[in-house]
JSON list of C-alpha atoms in Angstrom, two decimals:
[
{"chain": "A", "resi": 1, "resn": "MET", "atom": "CA", "xyz": [2.04, 17.17, 8.10]},
{"chain": "A", "resi": 2, "resn": "ALA", "atom": "CA", "xyz": [-0.10, 16.18, 5.09]},
{"chain": "A", "resi": 3, "resn": "ALA", "atom": "CA", "xyz": [-3.34, 16.16, 6.79]},
{"chain": "A", "resi": 4, "resn": "ASP", "atom": "CA", "xyz": [-3.21, 18.96, 9.89]},
{"chain": "A", "resi": 5, "resn": "ILE", "atom": "CA", "xyz": [-6.25, 18.87, 12.01]},
{"chain": "A", "resi": 6, "resn": "SER", "atom": "CA", "xyz": [-4.31, 20.94, 14.51]},
{"chain": "A", "resi": 7, "resn": "GLY", "atom": "CA", "xyz": [-3.79, 23.73, 12.46]},
{"chain": "A", "resi": 8, "resn": "PRO", "atom": "CA", "xyz": [0.09, 25.65, 12.53]},
{"chain": "A", "resi": 9, "resn": "ASP", "atom": "CA", "xyz": [1.84, 24.03, 15.42]},
{"chain": "A", "resi": 10, "resn": "VAL", "atom": "CA", "xyz": [6.03, 24.53, 15.72]},
{"chain": "A", "resi": 11, "resn": "LEU", "atom": "CA", "xyz": [7.91, 21.75, 17.79]},
{"chain": "A", "resi": 12, "resn": "GLY", "atom": "CA", "xyz": [11.16, 22.16, 19.04]},
{"chain": "A", "resi": 13, "resn": "ARG", "atom": "CA", "xyz": [14.86, 21.18, 20.55]},
{"chain": "A", "resi": 14, "resn": "ALA", "atom": "CA", "xyz": [16.45, 24.32, 22.49]},
{"chain": "A", "resi": 15, "resn": "VAL", "atom": "CA", "xyz": [20.48, 24.72, 22.33]},
{"chain": "A", "resi": 16, "resn": "GLU", "atom": "CA", "xyz": [22.89, 27.08, 24.01]},
{"chain": "A", "resi": 17, "resn": "PRO", "atom": "CA", "xyz": [22.93, 30.39, 22.02]},
{"chain": "A", "resi": 18, "resn": "GLY", "atom": "CA", "xyz": [25.47, 29.83, 18.90]},
{"chain": "A", "resi": 19, "resn": "ASP", "atom": "CA", "xyz": [25.24, 26.13, 18.78]},
{"chain": "A", "resi": 20, "resn": "VAL", "atom": "CA", "xyz": [23.81, 24.90, 15.83]},
{"chain": "A", "resi": 21, "resn": "ALA", "atom": "CA", "xyz": [24.89, 20.85, 16.64]},
{"chain": "A", "resi": 22, "resn": "GLY", "atom": "CA", "xyz": [21.93, 18.62, 16.33]},
{"chain": "A", "resi": 23, "resn": "ARG", "atom": "CA", "xyz": [19.79, 20.61, 14.20]},
{"chain": "A", "resi": 24, "resn": "PRO", "atom": "CA", "xyz": [17.78, 18.94, 11.31]},
{"chain": "A", "resi": 25, "resn": "GLN", "atom": "CA", "xyz": [18.89, 20.31, 7.94]},
{"chain": "A", "resi": 26, "resn": "GLY", "atom": "CA", "xyz": [15.08, 20.40, 6.98]},
{"chain": "A", "resi": 27, "resn": "CYS", "atom": "CA", "xyz": [12.01, 19.54, 8.67]},
{"chain": "A", "resi": 28, "resn": "PRO", "atom": "CA", "xyz": [9.71, 17.24, 7.44]},
{"chain": "A", "resi": 29, "resn": "GLY", "atom": "CA", "xyz": [6.89, 19.86, 7.03]},
{"chain": "A", "resi": 30, "resn": "ASP", "atom": "CA", "xyz": [9.08, 21.98, 4.74]},
{"chain": "A", "resi": 31, "resn": "ARG", "atom": "CA", "xyz": [8.42, 19.09, 1.73]},
{"chain": "A", "resi": 32, "resn": "VAL", "atom": "CA", "xyz": [5.00, 18.02, 2.56]},
{"chain": "A", "resi": 33, "resn": "PRO", "atom": "CA", "xyz": [2.29, 20.15, 1.68]},
{"chain": "A", "resi": 34, "resn": "HIS", "atom": "CA", "xyz": [-0.79, 20.39, 3.67]},
{"chain": "A", "resi": 35, "resn": "VAL", "atom": "CA", "xyz": [-3.46, 18.90, 1.54]},
{"chain": "A", "resi": 36, "resn": "GLY", "atom": "CA", "xyz": [-6.13, 17.58, 4.49]},
{"chain": "A", "resi": 37, "resn": "ASP", "atom": "CA", "xyz": [-9.15, 20.38, 4.49]},
{"chain": "A", "resi": 38, "resn": "LEU", "atom": "CA", "xyz": [-9.78, 19.65, 8.24]},
{"chain": "A", "resi": 39, "resn": "LYS", "atom": "CA", "xyz": [-11.22, 21.11, 11.33]},
{"chain": "A", "resi": 40, "resn": "PRO", "atom": "CA", "xyz": [-11.12, 22.73, 13.44]},
{"chain": "A", "resi": 41, "resn": "PHE", "atom": "CA", "xyz": [-9.65, 25.26, 10.43]},
{"chain": "A", "resi": 42, "resn": "GLY", "atom": "CA", "xyz": [-10.72, 23.21, 7.47]},
{"chain": "A", "resi": 43, "resn": "ARG", "atom": "CA", "xyz": [-14.54, 22.28, 6.34]},
{"chain": "A", "resi": 44, "resn": "TYR", "atom": "CA", "xyz": [-14.21, 18.88, 6.92]},
{"chain": "A", "resi": 45, "resn": "VAL", "atom": "CA", "xyz": [-13.95, 15.87, 9.67]},
{"chain": "A", "resi": 46, "resn": "MET", "atom": "CA", "xyz": [-12.23, 12.66, 9.94]},
{"chain": "A", "resi": 47, "resn": "ASN", "atom": "CA", "xyz": [-15.56, 10.64, 8.63]},
{"chain": "A", "resi": 48, "resn": "ASP", "atom": "CA", "xyz": [-15.49, 12.57, 5.62]},
{"chain": "A", "resi": 49, "resn": "VAL", "atom": "CA", "xyz": [-11.65, 11.22, 5.02]},
{"chain": "A", "resi": 50, "resn": "ASP", "atom": "CA", "xyz": [-13.06, 8.02, 5.54]},
{"chain": "A", "resi": 51, "resn": "ARG", "atom": "CA", "xyz": [-16.03, 8.54, 3.05]},
{"chain": "A", "resi": 52, "resn": "VAL", "atom": "CA", "xyz": [-12.95, 9.38, 0.32]},
{"chain": "A", "resi": 53, "resn": "GLY", "atom": "CA", "xyz": [-11.28, 6.34, 0.91]},
{"chain": "A", "resi": 54, "resn": "GLY", "atom": "CA", "xyz": [-9.54, 7.04, 4.08]},
{"chain": "A", "resi": 55, "resn": "VAL", "atom": "CA", "xyz": [-5.75, 7.42, 5.81]},
{"chain": "A", "resi": 56, "resn": "PRO", "atom": "CA", "xyz": [-4.70, 4.70, 2.84]},
{"chain": "A", "resi": 57, "resn": "VAL", "atom": "CA", "xyz": [-5.89, 7.68, 0.00]},
{"chain": "A", "resi": 58, "resn": "LEU", "atom": "CA", "xyz": [-3.41, 10.00, 1.56]},
{"chain": "A", "resi": 59, "resn": "MET", "atom": "CA", "xyz": [-0.62, 7.45, 2.00]},
{"chain": "A", "resi": 60, "resn": "ASN", "atom": "CA", "xyz": [-0.75, 6.09, -1.25]},
{"chain": "A", "resi": 61, "resn": "ALA", "atom": "CA", "xyz": [-0.20, 10.17, -2.47]},
{"chain": "A", "resi": 62, "resn": "LEU", "atom": "CA", "xyz": [2.50, 10.83, -0.20]},
{"chain": "A", "resi": 63, "resn": "LEU", "atom": "CA", "xyz": [4.23, 7.15, -1.66]},
{"chain": "A", "resi": 64, "resn": "GLY", "atom": "CA", "xyz": [3.53, 8.34, -5.32]},
{"chain": "A", "resi": 65, "resn": "GLU", "atom": "CA", "xyz": [5.12, 11.67, -4.42]},
{"chain": "A", "resi": 66, "resn": "GLY", "atom": "CA", "xyz": [8.34, 10.21, -3.02]},
{"chain": "A", "resi": 67, "resn": "LEU", "atom": "CA", "xyz": [7.40, 11.48, 0.50]},
{"chain": "A", "resi": 68, "resn": "LEU", "atom": "CA", "xyz": [6.89, 7.99, 2.23]},
{"chain": "A", "resi": 69, "resn": "HIS", "atom": "CA", "xyz": [9.33, 5.15, 2.77]},
{"chain": "A", "resi": 70, "resn": "GLY", "atom": "CA", "xyz": [8.42, 2.77, 0.99]},
{"chain": "A", "resi": 71, "resn": "ASP", "atom": "CA", "xyz": [10.27, 0.30, 1.61]},
{"chain": "A", "resi": 72, "resn": "ALA", "atom": "CA", "xyz": [9.77, 0.74, 5.73]},
{"chain": "A", "resi": 73, "resn": "LEU", "atom": "CA", "xyz": [8.37, -2.76, 7.05]},
{"chain": "A", "resi": 74, "resn": "THR", "atom": "CA", "xyz": [4.96, -3.08, 8.77]},
{"chain": "A", "resi": 75, "resn": "VAL", "atom": "CA", "xyz": [3.07, -5.25, 11.97]},
{"chain": "A", "resi": 76, "resn": "THR", "atom": "CA", "xyz": [2.01, -6.94, 8.90]},
{"chain": "A", "resi": 77, "resn": "GLY", "atom": "CA", "xyz": [5.42, -8.48, 7.81]},
{"chain": "A", "resi": 78, "resn": "GLY", "atom": "CA", "xyz": [5.18, -6.43, 4.53]},
{"chain": "A", "resi": 79, "resn": "THR", "atom": "CA", "xyz": [6.67, -3.02, 3.53]},
{"chain": "A", "resi": 80, "resn": "VAL", "atom": "CA", "xyz": [4.40, 0.01, 3.60]},
{"chain": "A", "resi": 81, "resn": "ALA", "atom": "CA", "xyz": [4.34, 0.01, -0.34]},
{"chain": "A", "resi": 82, "resn": "GLU", "atom": "CA", "xyz": [2.98, -3.81, -0.38]},
{"chain": "A", "resi": 83, "resn": "ASN", "atom": "CA", "xyz": [0.37, -3.05, 1.88]},
{"chain": "A", "resi": 84, "resn": "LEU", "atom": "CA", "xyz": [-1.11, -0.21, -0.27]},
{"chain": "A", "resi": 85, "resn": "HIS", "atom": "CA", "xyz": [-0.66, -2.18, -3.30]},
{"chain": "A", "resi": 86, "resn": "GLY", "atom": "CA", "xyz": [-2.58, -4.59, -1.81]},
{"chain": "A", "resi": 87, "resn": "LEU", "atom": "CA", "xyz": [-4.95, -1.85, -0.74]},
{"chain": "A", "resi": 88, "resn": "ALA", "atom": "CA", "xyz": [-5.31, -0.44, -3.70]},
{"chain": "A", "resi": 89, "resn": "PRO", "atom": "CA", "xyz": [-6.29, 2.99, -3.14]},
{"chain": "A", "resi": 90, "resn": "GLU", "atom": "CA", "xyz": [-8.85, 5.03, -4.76]},
{"chain": "A", "resi": 91, "resn": "PRO", "atom": "CA", "xyz": [-7.23, 8.64, -6.27]},
{"chain": "A", "resi": 92, "resn": "ILE", "atom": "CA", "xyz": [-6.92, 11.55, -3.97]},
{"chain": "A", "resi": 93, "resn": "ASP", "atom": "CA", "xyz": [-10.34, 13.13, -4.30]},
{"chain": "A", "resi": 94, "resn": "GLY", "atom": "CA", "xyz": [-9.23, 16.66, -4.81]},
{"chain": "A", "resi": 95, "resn": "THR", "atom": "CA", "xyz": [-11.76, 18.15, -2.09]},
{"chain": "A", "resi": 96, "resn": "VAL", "atom": "CA", "xyz": [-11.58, 16.79, 1.81]},
{"chain": "A", "resi": 97, "resn": "LEU", "atom": "CA", "xyz": [-7.84, 15.80, 0.51]},
{"chain": "A", "resi": 98, "resn": "ARG", "atom": "CA", "xyz": [-6.35, 18.19, -1.98]},
{"chain": "A", "resi": 99, "resn": "ARG", "atom": "CA", "xyz": [-4.23, 17.05, -4.54]},
{"chain": "A", "resi": 100, "resn": "PHE", "atom": "CA", "xyz": [-0.51, 17.76, -4.11]},
{"chain": "A", "resi": 101, "resn": "ASP", "atom": "CA", "xyz": [-0.36, 20.35, -7.16]},
{"chain": "A", "resi": 102, "resn": "ASP", "atom": "CA", "xyz": [-3.21, 22.50, -5.39]},
{"chain": "A", "resi": 103, "resn": "PRO", "atom": "CA", "xyz": [-2.76, 21.80, -1.55]},
{"chain": "A", "resi": 104, "resn": "LEU", "atom": "CA", "xyz": [-3.86, 24.47, 1.27]},
{"chain": "A", "resi": 105, "resn": "HIS", "atom": "CA", "xyz": [-0.33, 25.80, 1.92]},
{"chain": "A", "resi": 106, "resn": "PRO", "atom": "CA", "xyz": [2.60, 24.67, 0.20]},
{"chain": "A", "resi": 107, "resn": "THR", "atom": "CA", "xyz": [3.96, 23.16, 3.54]},
{"chain": "A", "resi": 108, "resn": "GLY", "atom": "CA", "xyz": [2.79, 21.34, 6.66]},
{"chain": "A", "resi": 109, "resn": "GLY", "atom": "CA", "xyz": [1.42, 23.34, 9.87]},
{"chain": "A", "resi": 110, "resn": "ILE", "atom": "CA", "xyz": [4.06, 21.80, 12.06]},
{"chain": "A", "resi": 111, "resn": "THR", "atom": "CA", "xyz": [7.31, 23.33, 12.55]},
{"chain": "A", "resi": 112, "resn": "VAL", "atom": "CA", "xyz": [10.58, 22.39, 14.77]},
{"chain": "A", "resi": 113, "resn": "LEU", "atom": "CA", "xyz": [12.26, 25.15, 16.65]},
{"chain": "A", "resi": 114, "resn": "HIS", "atom": "CA", "xyz": [15.80, 25.69, 17.92]},
{"chain": "A", "resi": 115, "resn": "GLY", "atom": "CA", "xyz": [16.73, 28.50, 20.85]},
{"chain": "A", "resi": 116, "resn": "SER", "atom": "CA", "xyz": [17.98, 29.26, 24.19]},
{"chain": "A", "resi": 117, "resn": "LEU", "atom": "CA", "xyz": [14.38, 28.81, 25.92]},
{"chain": "A", "resi": 118, "resn": "ALA", "atom": "CA", "xyz": [13.89, 25.22, 24.98]},
{"chain": "A", "resi": 119, "resn": "PRO", "atom": "CA", "xyz": [16.93, 23.12, 24.69]},
{"chain": "A", "resi": 120, "resn": "GLU", "atom": "CA", "xyz": [15.01, 20.64, 23.83]},
{"chain": "A", "resi": 121, "resn": "GLY", "atom": "CA", "xyz": [12.11, 21.56, 22.08]},
{"chain": "A", "resi": 122, "resn": "ALA", "atom": "CA", "xyz": [8.83, 23.07, 21.64]},
{"chain": "A", "resi": 123, "resn": "GLY", "atom": "CA", "xyz": [5.75, 24.09, 19.54]},
{"chain": "A", "resi": 124, "resn": "LEU", "atom": "CA", "xyz": [3.69, 26.72, 17.61]},
{"chain": "A", "resi": 125, "resn": "GLY", "atom": "CA", "xyz": [-0.10, 28.07, 16.73]},
{"chain": "A", "resi": 126, "resn": "ARG", "atom": "CA", "xyz": [-0.95, 31.89, 16.35]},
{"chain": "A", "resi": 127, "resn": "ASP", "atom": "CA", "xyz": [-2.52, 35.38, 17.24]},
{"chain": "A", "resi": 128, "resn": "VAL", "atom": "CA", "xyz": [-1.40, 35.89, 20.70]},
{"chain": "A", "resi": 129, "resn": "MET", "atom": "CA", "xyz": [1.75, 34.08, 21.96]},
{"chain": "A", "resi": 130, "resn": "LEU", "atom": "CA", "xyz": [1.49, 31.17, 24.49]},
{"chain": "A", "resi": 131, "resn": "LEU", "atom": "CA", "xyz": [4.56, 29.69, 25.53]},
{"chain": "A", "resi": 132, "resn": "THR", "atom": "CA", "xyz": [4.20, 26.54, 27.87]},
{"chain": "A", "resi": 133, "resn": "ASP", "atom": "CA", "xyz": [5.87, 23.02, 28.48]},
{"chain": "A", "resi": 134, "resn": "GLY", "atom": "CA", "xyz": [3.02, 21.26, 28.35]},
{"chain": "A", "resi": 135, "resn": "ARG", "atom": "CA", "xyz": [1.17, 20.05, 25.27]},
{"chain": "A", "resi": 136, "resn": "PHE", "atom": "CA", "xyz": [-2.17, 21.61, 23.84]},
{"chain": "A", "resi": 137, "resn": "SER", "atom": "CA", "xyz": [-5.03, 20.09, 21.85]},
{"chain": "A", "resi": 138, "resn": "GLY", "atom": "CA", "xyz": [-6.41, 19.77, 18.10]},
{"chain": "A", "resi": 139, "resn": "GLY", "atom": "CA", "xyz": [-8.98, 22.96, 18.75]},
{"chain": "A", "resi": 140, "resn": "THR", "atom": "CA", "xyz": [-5.97, 25.20, 20.71]},
{"chain": "A", "resi": 141, "resn": "THR", "atom": "CA", "xyz": [-6.27, 28.42, 18.49]},
{"chain": "A", "resi": 142, "resn": "GLY", "atom": "CA", "xyz": [-3.60, 31.62, 18.76]},
{"chain": "A", "resi": 143, "resn": "LEU", "atom": "CA", "xyz": [-0.14, 31.50, 18.36]},
{"chain": "A", "resi": 144, "resn": "CYS", "atom": "CA", "xyz": [0.87, 28.41, 20.78]},
{"chain": "A", "resi": 145, "resn": "VAL", "atom": "CA", "xyz": [4.29, 27.22, 21.14]},
{"chain": "A", "resi": 146, "resn": "GLY", "atom": "CA", "xyz": [4.13, 24.12, 23.06]},
{"chain": "A", "resi": 147, "resn": "HIS", "atom": "CA", "xyz": [6.29, 20.76, 24.39]},
{"chain": "A", "resi": 148, "resn": "ILE", "atom": "CA", "xyz": [8.97, 23.18, 24.99]},
{"chain": "A", "resi": 149, "resn": "ALA", "atom": "CA", "xyz": [12.01, 20.62, 26.68]},
{"chain": "A", "resi": 150, "resn": "PRO", "atom": "CA", "xyz": [13.09, 20.37, 28.76]},
{"chain": "A", "resi": 151, "resn": "GLU", "atom": "CA", "xyz": [9.84, 20.54, 30.82]},
{"chain": "A", "resi": 152, "resn": "ALA", "atom": "CA", "xyz": [10.28, 23.68, 34.22]},
{"chain": "A", "resi": 153, "resn": "ALA", "atom": "CA", "xyz": [9.72, 20.43, 36.34]},
{"chain": "A", "resi": 154, "resn": "GLU", "atom": "CA", "xyz": [13.36, 18.95, 35.40]},
{"chain": "A", "resi": 155, "resn": "GLY", "atom": "CA", "xyz": [14.98, 22.56, 35.38]},
{"chain": "A", "resi": 156, "resn": "GLY", "atom": "CA", "xyz": [14.69, 23.75, 31.74]},
{"chain": "A", "resi": 157, "resn": "PRO", "atom": "CA", "xyz": [14.74, 26.94, 31.04]},
{"chain": "A", "resi": 158, "resn": "ILE", "atom": "CA", "xyz": [10.95, 28.17, 31.11]},
{"chain": "A", "resi": 159, "resn": "ALA", "atom": "CA", "xyz": [11.13, 27.77, 34.91]},
{"chain": "A", "resi": 160, "resn": "PHE", "atom": "CA", "xyz": [13.07, 31.09, 35.23]},
{"chain": "A", "resi": 161, "resn": "VAL", "atom": "CA", "xyz": [11.54, 32.75, 32.70]},
{"chain": "A", "resi": 162, "resn": "ARG", "atom": "CA", "xyz": [10.19, 36.37, 34.89]},
{"chain": "A", "resi": 163, "resn": "GLU", "atom": "CA", "xyz": [7.66, 38.76, 34.02]},
{"chain": "A", "resi": 164, "resn": "GLU", "atom": "CA", "xyz": [8.70, 41.03, 31.58]},
{"chain": "A", "resi": 165, "resn": "ASP", "atom": "CA", "xyz": [11.62, 38.89, 30.05]},
{"chain": "A", "resi": 166, "resn": "ARG", "atom": "CA", "xyz": [11.65, 39.25, 26.14]},
{"chain": "A", "resi": 167, "resn": "VAL", "atom": "CA", "xyz": [11.14, 36.02, 24.18]},
{"chain": "A", "resi": 168, "resn": "THR", "atom": "CA", "xyz": [11.78, 36.19, 20.33]},
{"chain": "A", "resi": 169, "resn": "VAL", "atom": "CA", "xyz": [10.16, 33.55, 18.05]},
{"chain": "A", "resi": 170, "resn": "ASP", "atom": "CA", "xyz": [11.47, 33.63, 14.56]},
{"chain": "A", "resi": 171, "resn": "ILE", "atom": "CA", "xyz": [9.41, 30.40, 12.71]},
{"chain": "A", "resi": 172, "resn": "SER", "atom": "CA", "xyz": [11.31, 31.33, 9.65]},
{"chain": "A", "resi": 173, "resn": "ALA", "atom": "CA", "xyz": [14.93, 30.85, 11.00]},
{"chain": "A", "resi": 174, "resn": "ARG", "atom": "CA", "xyz": [13.42, 28.74, 13.39]},
{"chain": "A", "resi": 175, "resn": "THR", "atom": "CA", "xyz": [14.24, 29.89, 16.38]},
{"chain": "A", "resi": 176, "resn": "ILE", "atom": "CA", "xyz": [13.10, 30.81, 19.80]},
{"chain": "A", "resi": 177, "resn": "THR", "atom": "CA", "xyz": [15.21, 33.25, 22.44]},
{"chain": "A", "resi": 178, "resn": "LEU", "atom": "CA", "xyz": [15.09, 33.59, 25.82]},
{"chain": "A", "resi": 179, "resn": "HIS", "atom": "CA", "xyz": [16.63, 37.03, 25.88]},
{"chain": "A", "resi": 180, "resn": "VAL", "atom": "CA", "xyz": [17.96, 36.78, 29.13]},
{"chain": "A", "resi": 181, "resn": "ASP", "atom": "CA", "xyz": [22.37, 36.46, 29.73]},
{"chain": "A", "resi": 182, "resn": "ALA", "atom": "CA", "xyz": [23.73, 33.18, 31.06]},
{"chain": "A", "resi": 183, "resn": "GLU", "atom": "CA", "xyz": [24.65, 34.54, 34.11]},
{"chain": "A", "resi": 184, "resn": "GLU", "atom": "CA", "xyz": [20.96, 35.96, 35.31]},
{"chain": "A", "resi": 185, "resn": "LEU", "atom": "CA", "xyz": [19.38, 32.57, 34.20]},
{"chain": "A", "resi": 186, "resn": "ARG", "atom": "CA", "xyz": [22.18, 31.17, 36.43]},
{"chain": "A", "resi": 187, "resn": "ALA", "atom": "CA", "xyz": [21.47, 32.98, 39.31]},
{"chain": "A", "resi": 188, "resn": "ARG", "atom": "CA", "xyz": [17.53, 32.15, 39.10]},
{"chain": "A", "resi": 189, "resn": "ARG", "atom": "CA", "xyz": [18.40, 28.62, 38.69]},
{"chain": "A", "resi": 190, "resn": "ALA", "atom": "CA", "xyz": [20.32, 28.76, 41.91]},
{"chain": "A", "resi": 191, "resn": "GLY", "atom": "CA", "xyz": [18.84, 26.75, 44.60]},
{"chain": "A", "resi": 192, "resn": "TRP", "atom": "CA", "xyz": [16.19, 25.53, 42.66]},
{"chain": "A", "resi": 193, "resn": "ARG", "atom": "CA", "xyz": [15.07, 22.23, 43.35]},
{"chain": "A", "resi": 194, "resn": "PRO", "atom": "CA", "xyz": [12.46, 19.72, 41.65]},
{"chain": "A", "resi": 195, "resn": "LEU", "atom": "CA", "xyz": [8.95, 19.64, 42.88]},
{"chain": "A", "resi": 196, "resn": "ALA", "atom": "CA", "xyz": [7.76, 16.11, 45.01]},
{"chain": "A", "resi": 197, "resn": "HIS", "atom": "CA", "xyz": [5.83, 13.97, 42.95]},
{"chain": "A", "resi": 198, "resn": "THR", "atom": "CA", "xyz": [2.67, 13.67, 43.86]},
{"chain": "A", "resi": 199, "resn": "PHE", "atom": "CA", "xyz": [2.70, 9.76, 42.91]},
{"chain": "A", "resi": 200, "resn": "PRO", "atom": "CA", "xyz": [5.73, 8.46, 43.92]},
{"chain": "A", "resi": 201, "resn": "GLU", "atom": "CA", "xyz": [4.59, 4.85, 43.42]},
{"chain": "A", "resi": 202, "resn": "GLY", "atom": "CA", "xyz": [2.45, 2.21, 41.63]},
{"chain": "A", "resi": 203, "resn": "VAL", "atom": "CA", "xyz": [1.83, 2.96, 37.59]},
{"chain": "A", "resi": 204, "resn": "LEU", "atom": "CA", "xyz": [1.77, 6.77, 37.70]},
{"chain": "A", "resi": 205, "resn": "GLY", "atom": "CA", "xyz": [5.07, 7.06, 39.99]},
{"chain": "A", "resi": 206, "resn": "LYS", "atom": "CA", "xyz": [6.75, 4.33, 37.42]},
{"chain": "A", "resi": 207, "resn": "TYR", "atom": "CA", "xyz": [5.95, 6.57, 34.43]},
{"chain": "A", "resi": 208, "resn": "VAL", "atom": "CA", "xyz": [7.25, 9.51, 36.31]},
{"chain": "A", "resi": 209, "resn": "LYS", "atom": "CA", "xyz": [10.75, 7.41, 36.69]},
{"chain": "A", "resi": 210, "resn": "LEU", "atom": "CA", "xyz": [10.74, 6.18, 33.42]},
{"chain": "A", "resi": 211, "resn": "VAL", "atom": "CA", "xyz": [9.46, 8.62, 30.87]},
{"chain": "A", "resi": 212, "resn": "ARG", "atom": "CA", "xyz": [11.65, 10.56, 28.63]},
{"chain": "A", "resi": 213, "resn": "SER", "atom": "CA", "xyz": [12.09, 14.21, 27.21]},
{"chain": "A", "resi": 214, "resn": "ALA", "atom": "CA", "xyz": [9.28, 14.92, 24.54]},
{"chain": "A", "resi": 215, "resn": "SER", "atom": "CA", "xyz": [12.22, 15.93, 22.30]},
{"chain": "A", "resi": 216, "resn": "THR", "atom": "CA", "xyz": [13.19, 11.96, 22.23]},
{"chain": "A", "resi": 217, "resn": "GLY", "atom": "CA", "xyz": [9.70, 10.89, 21.29]},
{"chain": "A", "resi": 218, "resn": "ALA", "atom": "CA", "xyz": [8.55, 10.74, 25.57]},
{"chain": "A", "resi": 219, "resn": "VAL", "atom": "CA", "xyz": [9.58, 7.20, 25.49]},
{"chain": "A", "resi": 220, "resn": "THR", "atom": "CA", "xyz": [9.60, 5.08, 28.74]},
{"chain": "A", "resi": 221, "resn": "GLY", "atom": "CA", "xyz": [12.58, 2.95, 29.82]}
]
């Protein structure tokens, strides 16, 4: 993420031990440097980004570095590259948005993890580790692994983690591993039933029925 507002995070998709199927060969964050000096960990806010030209300045810089699909069609009917050409954004300012040859960090703030704890996904911050199948705000600090999927409510492995279980998060290897053998995990799952939904009807009831895992975009339908 070039303009990282939330700090270092890790998102992931968990798989069975030894299963590497579906793992991406490289996260976009491996190629896109962190250039936005933005709060809560930076010095500036989005109003400052607007002052130096706004998001089009950043998009144009990404396009120039070959990090944006300029041929992608947009709602205007034109491509990303065509829209940016029409806007003629100013060059990146070098302070609020750092130049790509002088980034805050060489890689972005989002990393994808794979492992036995999150068969479909997870997310990260730093210092004291929090593991959750929920999300966290842009102001979250500490080592935070969120968006673990499938969620506990769907019977994901995180539902069966117990006190004193060991979990290893290896950011370099992009893995998150629950050190509980398969037989023990099956025993813990025995008799598990999902909780009844608080809103069985109405708009929220419809959402609960249709929404999909965060690992596939949390889309409905």
